[in-house]
XYZ file of C-alpha atoms in Angstrom:
770
model
C 11.462 -100.775 29.803
C 9.325 -102.663 31.593
C 7.376 -104.812 29.371
C 3.685 -102.583 31.448
C 5.468 -99.988 29.481
C 5.461 -101.749 26.272
C 1.935 -103.509 26.306
C 1.067 -99.143 27.174
C 3.421 -98.209 24.273
C 1.553 -100.554 21.375
C -1.717 -99.843 22.896
C -0.997 -95.671 22.147
C 0.373 -97.025 19.113
C -3.029 -98.505 17.968
C -5.728 -96.430 19.413
C -3.380 -93.408 17.803
C -3.632 -95.129 14.188
C -7.774 -97.321 14.727
C -8.882 -93.097 15.752
C -5.970 -91.362 12.710
C -9.320 -91.583 10.234
C -11.797 -89.910 12.507
C -9.519 -86.628 13.341
C -6.298 -86.871 9.410
C -4.008 -85.388 11.715
C -2.087 -88.156 14.100
C -1.591 -85.276 16.576
C -5.082 -85.004 16.441
C -5.642 -88.846 17.241
C -2.985 -88.815 19.744
C -4.827 -85.748 21.576
C -8.045 -87.015 21.480
C -6.748 -90.912 22.744
C -5.401 -88.554 26.344
C -7.954 -86.755 26.286
C -10.628 -90.215 26.814
C -8.241 -91.972 29.355
C -7.346 -88.268 31.510
C -10.822 -87.360 31.034
C -12.035 -87.951 34.301
C -8.732 -88.865 36.486
C -8.264 -85.184 35.624
C -11.053 -83.264 36.489
C -10.934 -81.174 33.291
C -14.163 -81.640 32.725
C -15.892 -80.955 28.907
C -12.962 -81.420 27.140
C -12.630 -81.810 23.186
C -9.735 -81.903 20.620
C -9.532 -79.940 18.180
C -6.440 -77.662 15.973
C -6.557 -74.542 15.565
C -3.540 -71.925 14.733
C -4.385 -68.542 15.031
C -1.003 -65.916 12.697
C -0.164 -62.761 12.488
C -0.140 -60.390 9.428
C 2.709 -62.147 8.132
C 1.422 -65.553 8.841
C 3.829 -66.491 11.936
C 1.891 -68.411 14.344
C 1.298 -66.216 17.352
C -0.991 -69.487 19.032
C -1.934 -73.241 18.664
C -3.990 -75.969 20.212
C -4.513 -79.155 19.459
C -7.090 -79.484 22.341
C -8.676 -77.713 25.041
C -11.436 -78.661 28.781
C -13.472 -76.241 30.606
C -14.221 -77.178 34.017
C -17.226 -78.022 35.741
C -17.564 -75.357 37.851
C -16.540 -72.790 34.325
C -13.504 -71.134 36.150
C -10.799 -74.019 35.461
C -9.779 -73.240 31.896
C -6.987 -76.015 30.179
C -5.509 -75.844 26.326
C -3.311 -78.934 25.433
C -0.264 -78.223 22.377
C -0.162 -82.138 20.953
C 3.856 -83.473 20.265
C 3.379 -87.015 18.384
C 6.654 -88.615 16.769
C 6.132 -91.538 15.350
C 7.622 -94.345 17.983
C 11.051 -94.973 16.698
C 12.110 -98.710 17.694
C 10.947 -99.363 21.253
C 12.579 -95.810 22.849
C 10.406 -93.391 22.817
C 12.205 -89.360 21.290
C 13.088 -87.601 23.955
C 11.936 -83.883 23.874
C 13.824 -80.390 24.050
C 13.603 -78.085 26.354
C 13.562 -74.812 22.595
C 9.906 -77.312 21.155
C 9.058 -77.812 25.413
C 8.850 -73.658 24.852
C 7.499 -73.596 21.994
C 5.413 -75.583 22.728
C 4.114 -73.426 25.971
C 4.550 -69.834 24.794
C 1.931 -70.830 21.117
C -0.459 -72.356 24.315
C -0.738 -68.180 25.293
C 0.047 -66.773 22.530
C -3.496 -68.380 21.588
C -4.849 -67.469 25.417
C -4.263 -63.743 25.193
C -5.248 -64.370 21.618
C -8.861 -65.256 22.748
C -9.197 -62.298 25.073
C -8.555 -59.510 23.109
C -11.515 -60.775 21.117
C -10.230 -63.307 18.047
C -13.825 -65.275 17.816
C -15.868 -62.128 16.561
C -13.442 -62.221 13.644
C -14.289 -66.473 13.351
C -17.609 -68.889 11.615
C -19.419 -70.468 14.910
C -18.974 -73.137 12.811
C -15.364 -73.410 13.776
C -13.704 -75.811 14.983
C -12.537 -73.772 18.903
C -15.311 -70.967 18.673
C -16.515 -72.244 21.321
C -13.360 -72.019 24.023
C -12.195 -68.041 22.032
C -16.297 -67.083 23.031
C -16.226 -68.572 26.081
C -12.595 -66.961 27.251
C -13.236 -64.464 25.748
C -17.116 -63.691 27.155
C -16.248 -65.187 30.302
C -12.435 -63.697 31.476
C -13.575 -62.298 34.925
C -14.618 -65.380 35.387
C -11.501 -67.413 34.320
C -9.434 -67.575 37.686
C -6.603 -70.548 36.475
C -5.240 -71.130 32.745
C -3.623 -74.599 33.303
C -1.162 -74.849 30.330
C -1.325 -78.929 28.973
C 2.591 -80.134 26.632
C 1.367 -83.594 25.399
C 3.968 -86.123 23.755
C 4.466 -90.066 23.800
C 7.581 -89.143 23.797
C 9.816 -87.864 27.375
C 9.688 -84.427 28.465
C 12.904 -84.060 31.295
C 12.222 -82.436 34.506
C 14.465 -79.977 34.585
C 13.085 -77.433 32.043
C 12.722 -73.939 33.490
C 9.535 -72.518 34.128
C 8.272 -70.288 31.355
C 7.763 -67.350 31.275
C 4.391 -66.625 32.020
C 2.570 -64.421 29.201
C -0.939 -64.684 30.882
C -1.891 -61.266 33.398
C -3.621 -61.821 35.982
C -4.602 -65.408 36.287
C -3.302 -68.856 38.155
C -1.121 -70.636 35.666
C -0.107 -74.176 35.920
C 2.199 -75.462 33.294
C 2.179 -78.940 33.372
C 3.894 -81.927 30.857
C 1.876 -85.276 30.092
C 4.703 -87.268 28.404
C 4.703 -91.425 28.365
C 5.823 -91.971 31.069
C 3.117 -89.772 33.313
C 0.214 -91.177 30.656
C 1.576 -94.127 32.125
C 2.927 -93.887 36.149
C -1.849 -92.184 36.422
C -4.104 -94.909 33.724
C -2.447 -97.746 35.540
C -1.485 -95.534 39.468
C -5.230 -97.128 40.507
C -6.547 -94.172 40.901
C -9.268 -92.463 39.966
C -7.398 -88.673 40.048
C -4.670 -87.192 40.282
C -2.497 -86.347 43.214
C -3.082 -83.458 44.653
C 0.458 -83.099 46.831
C 1.241 -80.149 49.754
C 5.010 -79.673 50.584
C 4.992 -77.567 53.584
C 8.964 -78.273 53.729
C 10.137 -76.680 49.872
C 7.054 -75.301 48.332
C 7.302 -71.207 48.147
C 3.690 -71.297 48.207
C 3.258 -73.494 51.696
C 6.365 -72.371 53.175
C 5.710 -70.224 55.563
C 2.471 -72.199 57.295
C 3.211 -74.504 60.455
C 0.426 -77.383 60.523
C -0.140 -78.743 64.726
C -1.595 -82.127 64.334
C -2.947 -84.791 67.238
C -3.071 -88.010 66.107
C -4.887 -90.466 66.673
C -4.190 -93.848 64.801
C -7.553 -96.530 65.009
C -7.149 -100.052 66.723
C -9.554 -101.925 65.137
C -8.478 -100.858 60.821
C -5.715 -100.001 59.219
C -6.726 -96.317 59.020
C -5.269 -93.444 60.824
C -7.061 -89.906 61.998
C -5.411 -86.288 62.714
C -7.335 -83.089 63.427
C -5.683 -80.061 62.793
C -6.527 -76.443 63.093
C -5.864 -74.858 59.467
C -5.389 -71.235 58.749
C -7.577 -69.147 56.742
C -5.020 -67.895 54.338
C -3.496 -71.850 53.593
C -6.913 -72.672 52.507
C -7.238 -69.459 50.407
C -3.214 -70.146 49.167
C -4.919 -74.417 48.576
C -8.025 -74.002 46.367
C -5.601 -70.461 44.541
C -4.115 -73.748 43.501
C -5.463 -76.453 42.671
C -9.114 -75.276 42.398
C -11.608 -78.399 41.924
C -9.024 -80.746 41.824
C -9.614 -80.609 45.345
C -12.963 -82.500 44.825
C -12.527 -84.917 42.718
C -12.681 -87.638 44.936
C -16.906 -88.341 45.616
C -17.594 -84.417 46.230
C -18.148 -82.283 42.943
C -18.400 -78.694 43.464
C -20.712 -75.568 43.799
C -21.702 -73.417 41.715
C -19.324 -69.961 42.019
C -20.907 -67.030 43.282
C -24.800 -68.630 42.412
C -24.012 -70.875 45.377
C -21.150 -69.314 47.536
C -22.664 -69.920 51.669
C -23.499 -66.571 51.963
C -23.355 -67.012 55.476
C -19.580 -67.963 55.648
C -18.531 -64.900 53.344
C -20.405 -62.641 56.635
C -18.422 -64.026 58.950
C -15.596 -63.959 57.359
C -16.618 -59.906 56.503
C -17.572 -59.401 59.987
C -16.331 -61.553 62.444
C -14.416 -63.737 61.183
C -11.833 -64.915 64.620
C -15.510 -66.644 65.163
C -15.126 -68.377 61.600
C -13.633 -71.824 63.772
C -17.062 -71.581 66.182
C -19.842 -71.585 63.131
C -17.961 -73.685 60.673
C -18.320 -77.537 60.650
C -14.857 -77.985 58.831
C -13.064 -79.815 56.536
C -13.078 -83.678 56.294
C -10.421 -84.530 53.707
C -8.052 -88.379 52.485
C -4.252 -88.388 52.227
C -2.650 -91.873 51.373
C 0.845 -90.835 53.213
C 1.535 -87.756 55.867
C 5.275 -87.440 56.912
C 5.322 -85.133 59.927
C 8.285 -83.886 61.813
C 9.414 -82.615 65.275
C 10.300 -79.674 66.910
C 13.647 -79.166 68.546
C 12.183 -80.418 71.784
C 10.056 -82.719 71.009
C 7.201 -80.382 72.274
C 5.121 -80.655 69.086
C 4.528 -81.980 65.659
C 3.862 -80.446 62.844
C 2.821 -81.470 59.395
C 5.655 -81.948 56.532
C 3.736 -83.403 53.514
C 0.487 -84.570 52.705
C 0.662 -86.993 49.591
C -2.686 -87.128 47.543
C -5.095 -85.060 49.054
C -8.700 -84.988 49.338
C -11.346 -82.482 50.054
C -15.136 -85.147 50.722
C -16.694 -82.691 52.939
C -16.252 -79.407 53.422
C -15.312 -78.202 50.107
C -18.286 -75.701 50.409
C -16.604 -74.110 52.929
C -13.179 -74.473 51.218
C -14.552 -73.060 48.436
C -16.731 -70.031 49.212
C -12.931 -68.980 51.812
C -11.947 -68.297 49.256
C -14.581 -66.203 46.843
C -15.109 -64.473 49.810
C -12.034 -62.686 49.760
C -11.203 -62.624 46.093
C -14.945 -60.457 45.411
C -13.597 -58.343 49.132
C -10.568 -57.497 48.832
C -10.551 -56.250 52.036
C -11.457 -59.145 54.339
C -8.620 -60.097 57.087
C -7.249 -63.957 57.132
C -5.528 -63.932 59.314
C -7.406 -64.539 62.443
C -9.129 -67.388 60.153
C -8.779 -70.868 61.124
C -10.685 -74.262 59.919
C -11.045 -77.449 61.517
C -9.845 -80.059 59.941
C -10.136 -84.574 60.319
C -7.527 -85.658 58.087
C -7.765 -89.645 57.342
C -5.369 -92.004 56.075
C -5.757 -94.953 54.984
C -2.639 -97.176 55.621
C -4.716 -100.353 53.005
C -7.465 -100.358 50.449
C -10.568 -100.163 52.255
C -12.537 -100.139 49.435
C -15.360 -98.615 51.264
C -14.026 -96.361 53.134
C -14.330 -93.308 50.731
C -17.955 -93.182 50.306
C -19.468 -93.914 52.924
C -17.336 -90.719 54.780
C -18.522 -88.980 51.778
C -21.684 -89.957 52.704
C -22.254 -89.996 56.225
C -20.150 -87.031 56.808
C -21.732 -84.099 54.810
C -24.199 -82.645 56.313
C -23.544 -78.480 54.802
C -24.659 -79.481 51.650
C -27.148 -82.397 49.585
C -23.904 -84.207 47.375
C -24.756 -86.095 44.528
C -25.919 -89.225 44.472
C -23.840 -89.765 41.143
C -20.817 -88.795 42.622
C -19.823 -90.805 44.875
C -17.936 -92.997 42.511
C -15.876 -96.302 41.100
C -16.572 -97.216 44.796
C -20.834 -97.426 44.852
C -22.904 -100.009 45.272
C -23.778 -99.811 40.940
C -19.813 -100.381 39.531
C -19.304 -102.322 42.695
C -21.253 -105.170 41.186
C -20.922 -104.329 37.427
C -17.170 -105.456 38.587
C -17.952 -108.943 40.552
C -20.115 -109.944 37.644
C -17.503 -109.100 34.366
C -15.736 -111.497 36.520
C -18.156 -114.164 37.508
C -20.288 -114.839 34.297
C -18.690 -116.960 31.549
C -18.623 -116.224 29.084
C -19.656 -118.300 25.972
C -17.801 -120.594 24.325
C -18.995 -120.170 20.721
C -15.744 -121.878 19.072
C -15.952 -124.969 21.528
C -12.134 -125.432 22.810
C -12.581 -125.398 26.631
C -11.721 -121.404 27.045
C -12.197 -119.522 30.348
C -13.723 -115.605 29.504
C -14.229 -113.106 31.115
C -15.665 -109.168 30.344
C -13.035 -107.684 31.643
C -14.967 -104.456 33.239
C -12.680 -102.262 34.315
C -13.870 -99.690 37.248
C -10.874 -97.883 37.654
C -8.156 -96.616 34.679
C -4.915 -98.977 34.854
C -7.019 -101.376 37.248
C -5.909 -105.110 35.194
C -2.890 -103.862 35.142
C -2.140 -103.601 37.556
C -4.091 -106.348 38.449
C -1.709 -108.698 35.869
C 1.547 -106.689 37.013
C -0.176 -108.211 41.174
C 1.101 -111.830 39.320
C 4.214 -112.319 39.911
C 4.392 -116.702 38.872
C 4.210 -116.824 35.095
C 2.096 -119.721 34.216
C -0.576 -117.920 36.549
C -0.419 -114.156 34.764
C -0.485 -115.839 31.882
C -3.587 -117.851 32.397
C -5.436 -114.827 34.349
C -4.750 -112.891 30.669
C -6.429 -115.995 28.580
C -9.049 -115.523 30.594
C -9.278 -112.343 31.242
C -7.750 -111.614 27.015
C -7.526 -107.569 26.745
C -9.596 -107.326 23.886
C -12.815 -108.041 26.629
C -11.608 -105.291 28.414
C -14.368 -101.801 28.573
C -14.544 -99.050 30.573
C -17.172 -96.897 32.290
C -16.389 -94.528 29.164
C -17.810 -97.484 26.797
C -20.716 -98.291 29.947
C -21.650 -94.873 29.389
C -21.319 -93.940 25.776
C -22.696 -97.738 24.307
C -25.753 -97.324 26.793
C -26.243 -94.468 26.719
C -26.753 -94.648 22.533
C -27.901 -98.026 23.176
C -31.172 -96.482 24.094
C -31.963 -93.974 22.124
C -29.268 -90.829 23.781
C -27.268 -90.781 20.724
C -27.134 -86.331 21.475
C -26.028 -87.038 25.037
C -24.080 -90.488 24.661
C -22.493 -87.486 21.595
C -21.122 -85.084 24.162
C -17.828 -86.271 25.313
C -16.768 -89.631 28.197
C -17.649 -87.783 31.273
C -20.714 -85.653 30.624
C -21.581 -88.969 29.445
C -21.135 -91.130 32.258
C -22.363 -88.793 34.221
C -25.460 -88.719 33.127
C -24.923 -92.601 32.417
C -24.548 -92.997 35.691
C -26.976 -91.047 37.513
C -29.846 -93.272 36.423
C -28.044 -95.903 37.914
C -26.445 -95.237 40.958
C -29.161 -96.664 43.222
C -29.668 -99.453 40.879
C -26.986 -102.532 41.358
C -27.409 -104.742 37.852
C -27.423 -108.521 37.037
C -26.552 -111.190 34.914
C -29.537 -109.695 32.104
C -27.844 -105.982 31.963
C -24.489 -107.998 32.092
C -24.843 -110.000 29.181
C -27.583 -107.018 27.572
C -24.898 -104.629 27.555
C -22.014 -106.416 26.370
C -24.451 -107.303 24.067
C -24.415 -103.777 22.628
C -20.894 -103.328 23.059
C -20.085 -106.173 20.854
C -22.344 -103.744 18.345
C -20.178 -100.253 18.149
C -17.649 -102.922 17.929
C -17.400 -103.723 15.534
C -18.741 -100.712 14.124
C -15.738 -99.046 15.927
C -12.871 -101.324 15.144
C -10.904 -100.563 11.520
C -14.989 -101.370 9.367
C -14.591 -99.935 6.015
C -18.344 -99.079 5.936
C -17.380 -96.351 8.715
C -14.188 -95.821 7.634
C -15.140 -94.162 5.036
C -16.805 -91.588 7.483
C -13.288 -90.146 8.207
C -14.098 -87.470 10.587
C -17.585 -88.103 11.221
C -16.935 -91.924 12.010
C -17.322 -91.391 15.792
C -20.252 -89.914 14.969
C -21.674 -92.380 12.851
C -21.196 -95.157 15.161
C -23.176 -93.948 17.965
C -26.075 -92.602 15.542
C -26.851 -96.071 13.847
C -26.649 -98.387 17.279
C -29.258 -95.557 18.488
C -31.304 -95.832 15.021
C -30.210 -99.905 14.991
C -32.766 -100.207 18.511
C -35.102 -98.013 16.849
C -35.991 -99.038 13.124
C -36.437 -101.812 15.630
C -38.545 -101.177 18.042
C -36.282 -102.498 20.062
C -36.059 -105.802 19.161
C -32.676 -107.375 17.897
C -32.549 -109.692 20.508
C -28.996 -109.103 22.599
C -29.495 -112.064 24.390
C -28.692 -113.755 21.094
C -25.583 -112.083 20.205
C -24.171 -112.157 24.103
C -24.775 -116.550 23.257
C -22.795 -116.510 19.690
C -20.154 -113.449 21.263
C -20.810 -112.106 18.138
C -23.172 -110.966 15.007
C -24.632 -112.751 12.428
C -23.567 -111.411 8.095
C -26.960 -110.747 7.885
C -26.951 -108.013 10.896
C -23.639 -106.925 10.195
C -24.856 -106.093 6.199
C -28.042 -104.297 7.839
C -26.459 -102.443 9.711
C -23.855 -101.042 7.091
C -26.571 -99.551 5.023
C -28.336 -98.559 7.536
C -25.261 -96.757 8.730
C -25.236 -95.340 4.571
C -28.156 -94.378 4.295
C -27.655 -92.317 7.567
C -24.404 -90.714 7.096
C -26.288 -89.205 4.022
C -29.906 -88.704 5.677
C -27.701 -86.471 8.284
C -24.211 -84.364 6.119
C -27.447 -83.595 3.965
C -29.290 -81.982 6.722
C -26.653 -80.427 8.909
C -26.373 -76.805 8.663
C -23.416 -74.627 7.056
C -22.724 -72.892 10.273
C -22.429 -76.006 11.915
C -20.424 -78.764 12.652
C -21.327 -82.821 12.176
C -20.360 -82.735 15.527
C -22.479 -79.606 17.023
C -25.195 -80.801 14.764
C -25.313 -84.402 15.852
C -25.219 -82.773 20.236
C -28.501 -81.368 18.851
C -31.895 -83.424 21.484
C -34.015 -81.750 18.219
C -31.128 -83.080 16.205
C -32.166 -86.987 16.660
C -35.264 -86.490 16.756
C -35.792 -85.355 13.216
C -33.041 -88.040 12.998
C -35.975 -90.065 14.348
C -38.919 -89.483 11.832
C -36.329 -90.635 8.072
C -37.506 -92.666 5.652
C -35.203 -95.469 5.734
C -35.372 -98.202 2.750
C -34.129 -100.886 4.555
C -34.510 -105.026 4.569
C -36.132 -106.403 7.830
C -36.746 -109.037 5.857
C -32.938 -110.608 6.192
C -32.837 -109.875 9.806
C -35.555 -111.713 11.125
C -33.457 -114.513 13.462
C -31.626 -111.495 15.288
C -34.899 -111.006 15.652
C -36.016 -112.074 19.350
C -37.946 -114.897 20.159
C -41.586 -115.002 21.262
C -41.689 -114.658 25.837
C -37.864 -114.155 25.968
C -37.635 -110.950 27.714
C -40.484 -112.658 30.415
C -38.639 -115.127 30.337
C -34.416 -114.363 31.940
C -36.915 -112.152 34.176
C -38.482 -114.578 35.488
C -35.607 -116.963 35.530
C -34.090 -114.607 37.585
C -37.545 -114.783 40.645
C -37.824 -118.526 40.716
C -34.725 -119.979 41.499
C -34.028 -121.164 44.218
C -30.289 -122.520 45.890
C -31.203 -126.626 45.103
C -32.973 -126.316 42.177
C -28.903 -124.453 41.372
C -27.905 -127.626 42.696
C -29.842 -129.897 41.838
C -28.637 -128.371 37.958
C -25.104 -128.653 39.249
C -25.120 -132.273 40.172
C -25.338 -133.177 36.811
C -21.960 -132.771 36.150
C -19.266 -130.919 33.845
C -19.265 -134.637 31.994
C -23.017 -134.758 31.641
C -23.344 -131.319 30.269
C -19.777 -130.767 27.905
C -21.495 -134.875 26.369
C -25.493 -133.588 26.204
C -23.645 -130.744 23.860
C -22.102 -133.213 21.169
C -26.475 -134.025 20.593
C -26.740 -131.465 18.406
C -29.303 -132.034 16.329
C -33.064 -132.723 16.515
C -33.678 -133.051 20.163
C -31.044 -130.005 21.334
C -30.943 -126.297 19.076
C -27.354 -125.269 18.717
C -28.311 -122.231 21.020
C -29.202 -125.002 23.911
C -25.825 -126.511 23.268
C -24.236 -123.318 23.830
C -26.168 -122.707 27.017
C -25.208 -126.692 28.055
C -20.682 -125.094 27.119
C -21.651 -122.267 28.596
C -23.268 -124.603 32.296
C -19.540 -126.411 31.617
C -17.881 -123.730 31.809
C -19.026 -122.839 34.993
C -18.246 -125.272 36.560
C -14.787 -126.078 35.393
C -14.370 -123.153 36.893
C -15.776 -123.107 40.124
C -18.421 -120.533 39.212
C -22.013 -120.545 40.384
C -24.170 -121.253 37.369
C -26.337 -117.439 36.980
C -30.476 -117.837 38.244
C -30.900 -117.907 33.722
C -28.668 -121.120 33.158
C -30.458 -122.895 35.645
C -33.394 -121.568 34.194
C -32.995 -123.170 31.099
C -30.757 -125.989 32.036
C -33.936 -127.097 33.424
C -35.601 -126.857 29.692
C -33.289 -128.941 28.946
C -33.428 -131.530 31.245
C -37.014 -131.944 30.158
C -36.415 -132.210 27.235
C -33.245 -134.653 28.219
C -36.014 -136.964 29.936
C -38.342 -137.268 27.852
C -35.861 -138.434 24.975
C -35.207 -141.846 27.448
C -31.518 -141.282 26.708
C -29.180 -142.971 29.733
C -27.491 -140.146 32.129
C -24.441 -142.556 31.909
C -24.690 -142.628 27.497
C -24.356 -138.807 27.603
C -21.327 -138.788 30.053
C -20.200 -141.727 27.901
C -19.108 -139.253 25.009
C -17.242 -136.526 27.397
C -14.567 -136.621 27.002
C -14.495 -134.664 30.636
C -14.916 -137.584 32.786
C -13.036 -137.375 35.499
C -14.923 -133.890 35.965
C -18.880 -134.870 38.420
C -20.163 -133.701 41.289
C -20.764 -135.742 44.093
C -24.442 -135.277 44.723
C -24.499 -136.195 49.098
C -22.610 -135.555 51.754
C -22.178 -138.590 52.837
C -20.657 -139.505 48.908
C -18.564 -137.063 49.653
C -17.012 -137.364 52.874
C -16.610 -140.958 51.796
C -14.134 -139.910 49.132
C -11.783 -136.999 51.731
C -12.082 -139.844 54.130
C -9.589 -141.433 51.690
C -6.691 -137.935 51.263
C -3.637 -138.967 52.978
C -1.461 -136.508 54.870
C 0.885 -136.261 51.962
C -2.709 -136.227 49.566
C -3.997 -133.664 51.498
C -0.128 -131.310 50.555
C -0.336 -131.913 47.365
C -3.956 -130.848 47.143
C -3.020 -127.475 49.194
C -0.712 -126.901 46.837
C -2.298 -126.770 43.981
C -5.217 -125.421 44.775
C -3.446 -122.660 45.597
C -2.869 -122.870 42.062
C -5.981 -123.764 39.669
C -8.784 -122.730 41.962
C -10.793 -119.031 42.167
C -8.842 -117.119 45.214
C -12.239 -118.161 47.260
C -11.814 -121.613 47.122
C -8.123 -122.219 47.004
C -8.418 -120.421 51.023
C -11.652 -122.748 51.853
C -8.897 -125.967 50.961
C -5.532 -124.346 52.796
C -8.251 -124.335 56.169
C -9.979 -127.252 55.659
C -6.149 -129.101 55.023
C -4.422 -127.323 57.755
C -7.326 -129.381 60.059
C -6.816 -132.531 62.298
C -10.217 -133.114 62.583
C -12.874 -132.969 59.138
C -15.186 -134.296 60.437
C -17.830 -131.574 60.449
C -17.617 -129.830 57.071
C -20.049 -128.829 55.789
C -21.725 -129.629 52.534
C -20.414 -126.420 50.409
C -16.830 -126.901 52.182
C -17.847 -131.110 50.691
C -18.026 -128.996 47.720
C -15.295 -126.904 47.063
C -12.417 -129.919 48.471
C -14.627 -132.031 45.432
C -14.431 -129.912 42.777
C -11.026 -128.854 42.963
C -9.702 -132.791 43.187
C -12.213 -133.210 39.329
C -9.778 -130.013 38.446
C -6.764 -131.590 39.848
C -7.550 -134.603 38.569
C -8.555 -133.643 35.202
C -5.336 -131.162 34.718
C -2.483 -132.740 36.327
C -4.206 -136.429 34.692
C -0.802 -137.362 33.312
C 1.042 -136.200 36.228
C -0.154 -137.761 39.515
C -0.058 -141.590 40.127
C -3.515 -142.242 40.683
C -6.377 -140.063 40.392
C -7.554 -138.373 44.147
């Protein structure tokens, strides 16, 4: 078992234990964890964990579920059965064939009972009332039923396909054991793979798809042009439904969105479909082909990770036209396809293909997936902004945004050298990692929409990204969000007050976060929380008191006919909650409020700073800012000293100073000038005297001229270990040059920063400082 797999199993165990007080059953804790991590990736739609059984008159279990999901199109229903056993040592349990078959049979039994009208015998407050009622009322609309067996153990792949007891539906059996969960959460992709096997899959063996191939002479991608038989398109959608459309495209709503022109063509002139229709644009990870014996024709034999970027309406309309009109003959129907295979990860490729190729139906901009500008910029900020070192240990850490599930572990595993791997983990600690689900939930809650945040991770994130996909986040957005996250995690992570809420903890955490911002009129200083990387004791006590009073009111107001979750999801509940009169001690948290003009100062900082001003601040060097931070007293406040340490850390790690840091540095430099102290005296207070920044090109060039060829060899090797990737590339390129007389200021700065780092980190190992 790999170290990464062990870490994943530990993560699962820890998360299940954290969720246990909320849900009461380990199986439900595990189900909730799986749905949270796999919901969007598997295109499940609205997913909910809940435990429900159906018994006959003899009290034998006939049906049982641990969760359910309804797809965005409403045509696919997923039911989940969970087999969870505490880990016995390091090895997961092996699920027996009998236990697996029992799980599948109970899922089918539940679905069939729902069809028969079980919802009419249930209380509307029952956890599974929604899914029972949906299945009963939408039996004709449901085309695919997916039955998932999920487990923290392992399931052998050679189990026989269970007997189908659900009639007249496309039934799909799926097993998510610990290996499958690990693979899918660490794939680096934002969706599950749809693979098409023309050789061995009985649904596709009859189809022979010839093609024309074109290889780009510039970028690493191939394009295949092919004509797809209408029968193949029908079968492809029948088997996969909206899973085909996961990458950047959302399904139009069933009958209402179905293209009447497409249906009319299929009914009256199917042979003209190819002439009338624009066809499909799709992508794949890999395409395998084969030649005929005479090598005259090539056929596609396998497509890995097939995704339709443009033409989802065409694909679905062919399926529904045939479904609603069985007499339609698809034998003469063909659809042209442009299939693009990327040979390397070109991150902006998918969204741009979607953007420029889609001409049939307007795409919701929020669906440009994880590669949109907002997510890309937020990832960039998370890698560059250094968190304040509140313990003054000289540690450099980042809050790591996991844009795609499993990205963090991929970044760790990509590093082969153990010291470098440990350095990455140290600078990007797992406890400071957050993902899209937390981003949407926390931000939406804080900004007064707890009713939306409770709706589940996919709906919540979709609501969030609809607002932000055309916006570009800056450092203020990032720092403020991290502060919101710190508040949320204080409540969510093993807080004894919130543990007392048991199964209602998730809703109470979201409502308390929203109410905190509401009752303080938005005056909580998120910037102070960011600077302190934590909450004051007074603010913690205030939050605890707020949550207790809120809990008492909400539980009294909730109708007996409603679940607490459904009650909290109602916008009316939130509107009523905002009017509650609570008895809170605001005087205890005045130090946690924003300082005068705090927002205006931070915004003005972002507008006024030039590159020249930034360089002036950087020119004072690491030793100066480190020494200045030690002057905590009458001259500088504790908050200002923490800001100085942030500047020192950013310079040490070769990170560009943010606009706010430069703005605040300028204010502190004014105070320093007024104090009458000498710069040399401040530097003398620092133990980082070897790290300094040259003030002009001449001084830097003179320093570099002294380096011998052996020195350059040493610098080139060490740069790869201690510098960021960008600086390391610059240093290596300069080291390889014969003539270094025409280096630009930026190049000189990078080399000198690198020399400073080498002198500081290896002062005991090098004979003479560079």
